[in-house]
C-alpha atoms as one frame of an Amber mdcrd trajectory, in Angstrom:
protein
  32.836  17.418 -40.179  35.985  15.755 -38.807  37.658  12.876 -40.696  36.605
  10.493 -37.954  32.974  11.612 -38.160  33.098  11.353 -41.927  34.370   7.766
 -41.775  31.726   6.873 -39.223  28.990   8.322 -41.407  30.231   6.362 -44.430
  30.334   3.141 -42.414  26.652   3.551 -41.520  25.480   3.791 -45.135  23.337
   0.898 -46.317  22.489  -0.039 -49.893  20.307  -2.738 -51.426  21.012  -3.860
 -55.005  18.180  -5.856 -56.580  18.002  -7.424 -60.034  14.694  -8.644 -61.396
  13.857 -10.197 -64.761  10.730  -8.570 -66.195   8.354 -10.609 -68.361   8.342
  -9.858 -72.073   5.794  -7.223 -73.032   5.403  -5.952 -69.446   8.246  -3.398
 -69.405   5.997  -0.311 -69.490   3.914  -1.650 -66.591   7.076  -2.452 -64.686
   8.478   1.069 -65.139   5.247   2.611 -63.853   5.317   0.262 -60.880   8.985
   1.029 -60.186   8.279   4.777 -60.216   5.517   4.150 -57.694   7.901   2.088
 -55.546  10.568   4.795 -55.664   8.028   7.375 -54.478   7.020   5.099 -51.623
  10.651   4.590 -50.531  11.217   8.365 -50.433   8.576   8.633 -47.709  10.597
   6.419 -45.349  12.976   7.918 -42.824  16.639   7.662 -43.765  16.040   7.454
 -47.519  18.995   8.871 -49.500  18.557   7.944 -53.162  17.216   5.411 -55.650
  18.340   4.498 -59.150  17.003   2.140 -61.817  19.214   0.598 -64.510  17.684
  -1.001 -67.632  19.265  -4.060 -69.271  22.071  -3.504 -71.758  21.724  -4.092
 -75.474  21.388  -7.776 -76.304  20.907  -8.792 -72.665  17.917 -10.425 -71.018
  15.181  -8.101 -69.774  16.730  -7.927 -66.294  16.447  -4.586 -64.495  18.624
  -3.492 -61.586  17.462  -1.148 -58.841  19.646   0.441 -56.178  18.265   1.982
 -52.991  20.478   3.753 -50.483  19.527   4.631 -46.903  21.464   6.459 -44.214
  21.964   3.318 -42.103  21.073  -0.372 -41.898  18.156   0.099 -39.482  16.381
   2.475 -41.851  17.061   0.235 -44.838  15.712  -2.885 -43.141  12.664  -0.902
 -41.981  11.922  -0.207 -45.654  12.697  -3.767 -46.802  10.469  -5.322 -44.113
   7.680  -2.759 -44.304   4.103  -3.682 -45.132   4.128  -0.966 -47.798   6.940
  -2.654 -49.707   5.407  -6.116 -49.327   2.116  -4.821 -50.776   4.004  -3.321
 -53.718   5.851  -6.591 -54.368   2.573  -8.499 -54.267   1.009  -5.991 -56.645
   3.782  -6.549 -59.207   4.154 -10.323 -58.844   2.753 -11.017 -62.332   5.284
  -8.654 -63.932   8.311 -10.698 -62.901   9.820 -13.866 -64.316  11.235 -15.658
 -61.304  12.317 -14.416 -57.868  14.594 -11.362 -57.516  18.300 -11.453 -56.678
  19.197  -9.098 -53.874  22.296  -7.998 -51.977  22.412  -5.665 -49.005  25.690
  -3.753 -48.642  26.748  -1.954 -45.494  29.214   0.901 -46.009  30.499   2.400
 -49.228  32.085   5.839 -49.442  30.523   8.451 -51.741  32.899   9.424 -54.547
  33.035  11.603 -57.624  31.150  10.020 -60.512  33.274   8.829 -63.401  31.903
   8.840 -66.934  31.465   5.822 -69.197  32.036   3.104 -66.630  30.348  -0.220
 -66.034  29.878  -1.857 -62.641  29.832  -5.543 -61.734  28.182  -6.881 -58.583
  29.339 -10.383 -57.630  27.912 -12.198 -54.605  29.566 -15.298 -53.114  28.158
 -17.935 -50.796  31.267 -18.693 -48.746  31.730 -22.100 -47.128  31.559 -22.014
 -43.308  35.037 -21.776 -41.818  36.589 -20.603 -45.084  36.114 -16.873 -44.466
  39.789 -16.002 -44.028  40.825 -18.217 -46.926  38.190 -16.486 -49.063  39.607
 -13.082 -48.089  43.115 -14.233 -49.010  41.808 -15.455 -52.360  40.073 -12.116
 -52.931  43.360 -10.297 -52.311  45.061 -12.506 -54.882  42.228 -11.893 -57.327
  42.477  -8.128 -56.829  46.219  -8.181 -57.540  45.500  -9.857 -60.891  42.517
  -7.619 -61.581  44.549  -4.442 -61.075  46.647  -5.438 -64.109  43.592  -5.805
 -66.363  43.010  -3.016 -68.927  40.346  -0.536 -67.834  40.154  -1.621 -64.178
  39.077   1.307 -61.982  38.755  -0.150 -58.477  36.720  -2.425 -56.236  35.092
  -2.756 -52.829  34.397  -5.831 -50.733  31.287  -6.006 -48.536  31.041  -8.517
 -45.707  27.770 -10.254 -44.751  25.338  -8.335 -42.550  24.020 -10.563 -39.788
  20.322 -11.253 -40.151  20.068  -9.252 -43.379  22.641 -10.359 -45.967  24.448
 -13.709 -45.800  26.610 -13.402 -48.926  29.989 -11.741 -49.400  29.675  -9.158
 -52.180  32.370  -7.662 -54.383  31.536  -4.515 -56.367  34.055  -3.428 -59.001
  34.092  -1.269 -62.093  35.861  -0.934 -65.433  36.046   1.995 -67.813  34.007
   0.168 -70.485  31.797  -2.886 -70.897  34.341  -4.354 -73.326  37.113  -4.238
 -70.728  34.804  -5.689 -68.075  33.780  -8.561 -70.356  37.422  -9.172 -71.272
  38.260  -9.570 -67.584  35.239 -11.747 -66.776  36.046 -14.062 -69.704  39.829
 -14.057 -69.275  41.921 -17.176 -68.689  43.424 -15.497 -65.618  40.039 -15.087
 -63.962  38.986 -18.591 -64.998  42.029 -20.041 -63.240  41.335 -17.915 -60.156
  37.731 -19.127 -60.052  38.888 -22.742 -60.194  41.107 -22.005 -57.202  38.411
 -20.047 -55.345  35.784 -22.773 -55.589  37.499 -24.435 -52.637  36.221 -21.561
 -50.504  32.756 -20.710 -51.851  29.726 -22.765 -52.838  28.328 -20.509 -55.545
  28.584 -17.028 -56.980  26.388 -14.715 -59.031  27.491 -11.967 -61.455  25.493
  -8.925 -62.498  26.650  -6.112 -64.783  25.272  -2.583 -64.551  26.046   0.139
 -67.100  26.732   2.715 -64.404  29.062   3.741 -61.627  26.105   3.839 -59.229
  26.447   7.631 -59.430  29.677   7.518 -57.467  28.093   5.851 -54.464  31.179
   3.747 -53.918  34.836   4.673 -53.706  36.008   1.672 -55.779  39.532   2.106
 -54.460  39.893  -0.906 -52.134  40.390   1.334 -49.137  42.725   3.889 -50.712
  41.936   7.599 -50.813  41.924   9.797 -53.873  40.274   8.137 -56.876  39.713
  11.444 -58.674  42.585  12.983 -60.649  44.176  16.157 -59.203  42.676  19.495
 -60.181  45.516  20.448 -62.527  44.985  17.307 -64.599  41.243  17.933 -64.744
  41.869  21.517 -65.869  44.292  20.459 -68.611  41.831  17.826 -69.853  38.937
  20.285 -69.965  40.989  22.830 -71.953  41.939  20.073 -74.413  38.261  19.492
 -75.175  36.975  23.042 -74.607  39.230  24.919 -77.048  38.230  23.022 -80.239
  34.584  23.048 -79.110  34.515  26.843 -78.755  36.409  27.355 -82.009  34.077
  25.108 -84.018  31.009  26.804 -82.560  32.432  30.275 -83.272  33.149  29.341
 -86.879  29.734  27.755 -87.467  26.972  28.695 -85.045  28.556  32.063 -84.238
  28.721  33.079 -87.898  25.160  31.891 -88.513  23.787  33.823 -85.528  25.643
  36.937 -86.625  24.105  36.719 -90.086  20.676  36.414 -88.484  21.409  39.561
 -86.446  20.856  37.714 -83.154  21.835  39.899 -80.196  25.255  39.050 -78.767
  24.145  38.093 -75.276  21.492  35.721 -76.681  23.957  34.202 -79.121  26.419
  33.674 -76.274  23.745  31.835 -74.292  23.052  29.411 -77.156  26.773  28.907
 -77.703  27.253  28.085 -74.028  24.410  25.564 -74.081  25.878  23.846 -77.134
  29.443  23.836 -75.811  28.475  22.441 -72.403  26.342  19.757 -74.055  29.146
  18.774 -76.432  31.653  18.604 -73.583  29.389  16.631 -71.244  28.093  13.969
 -73.602  30.674  13.771 -76.366  34.147  15.222 -75.928  34.923  14.818 -72.210
  33.973  11.112 -72.189  36.337  10.628 -75.144  39.128  12.621 -73.478  38.681
  10.787 -70.164  38.779   7.435 -71.897  41.803   8.324 -74.024  43.732   9.752
 -71.074  42.648   7.153 -68.504  46.257   5.906 -68.253  47.171   9.368 -66.938
  44.000  10.535 -65.174  43.230   7.458 -63.025  45.512   7.723 -59.970  46.127
   3.989 -59.592  47.273   3.792 -63.214  49.540   6.848 -63.286  51.975   6.358
 -60.438  55.231   6.330 -62.381  57.048   9.488 -63.430  57.199   8.184 -66.988
  53.400   7.919 -67.215  52.990  11.383 -65.689  55.330  12.960 -68.243  53.766
  11.008 -71.105  50.293  12.254 -70.165  51.423  15.877 -70.020  53.200  15.473
 -73.365  50.076  14.020 -75.001  47.903  16.875 -73.745  50.441  19.516 -74.827
  50.665  17.900 -78.256  46.878  18.085 -78.450  47.065  21.801 -77.699  49.628
  22.392 -80.443  47.692  20.374 -83.016  44.425  22.188 -82.207  46.025  25.626
 -82.440  47.732  24.706 -85.706  44.554  23.315 -87.291  42.462  26.351 -86.434
  45.279  28.681 -87.466  45.187  27.092 -90.931  41.392  27.185 -91.070  41.270
  30.900 -90.185  44.331  31.701 -92.352  46.058  33.288 -89.372  49.207  31.156
 -89.197  52.104  33.540 -88.584
């Protein structure tokens, strides 16, 4: 596919983000109903994917659903369909209040990043203030880029006849960093300034990157780190994982006379699991200053990142050399 065709395809994507507060004690019923709704959406032409995000710890019982279709016509056909209206009527007693919904046109698929949290903020912009609102958003982004943990944003314009609000979707590398930004004095001052241009706004936080459905780079290409950085990071986590498994699980399997090829299978399962859910998230978070392209532009940061990884190699080799009594 040519770059032009790829951009055109991305521009046609359409996503609906809905948040709905579920009544206390009705969560199980809601989840069954949502599964039924997801199955119904899959039967419609143009369906791409659906995701459901539960509320975070300590938050109200507000669930977020995300449906993506190949274009706006197919999405609106689903939203306006009799099938969906019947499903909403069926579940009316499960919900506490009306849903909040934004329809977003565009959004470029991107590589999923681990351990991120997404914020969806919709604004009701005053008529005639559209350009002033855009200028204010640019100023806000400049301040936001300096906030710890910021990983990018996208701005979605209203869709005539479907979505009247302007929606900003941005993400941080942790909920703590997102909350720090949302509660910061800098953002508070920016909001006071922005209220001249919008009537109201609504904030929703989702503990996900929407599976990489958005580029989160404000129009810039290349949000994933280069391959050589990814390879160095994986080795940093892989080497101690393999060594620990060899010294523990490997020894145990050998004592049990488990055949080598079976033992290797179990070791691979354990190492991949440890890397996916434990070590790589930690490495990615610790090396975010070096891995995230927008935060590693200077030569000093590049060299510092390489030095940190190389130091990690040396420390790991030294530790396991001492453990195995093979230090030369």
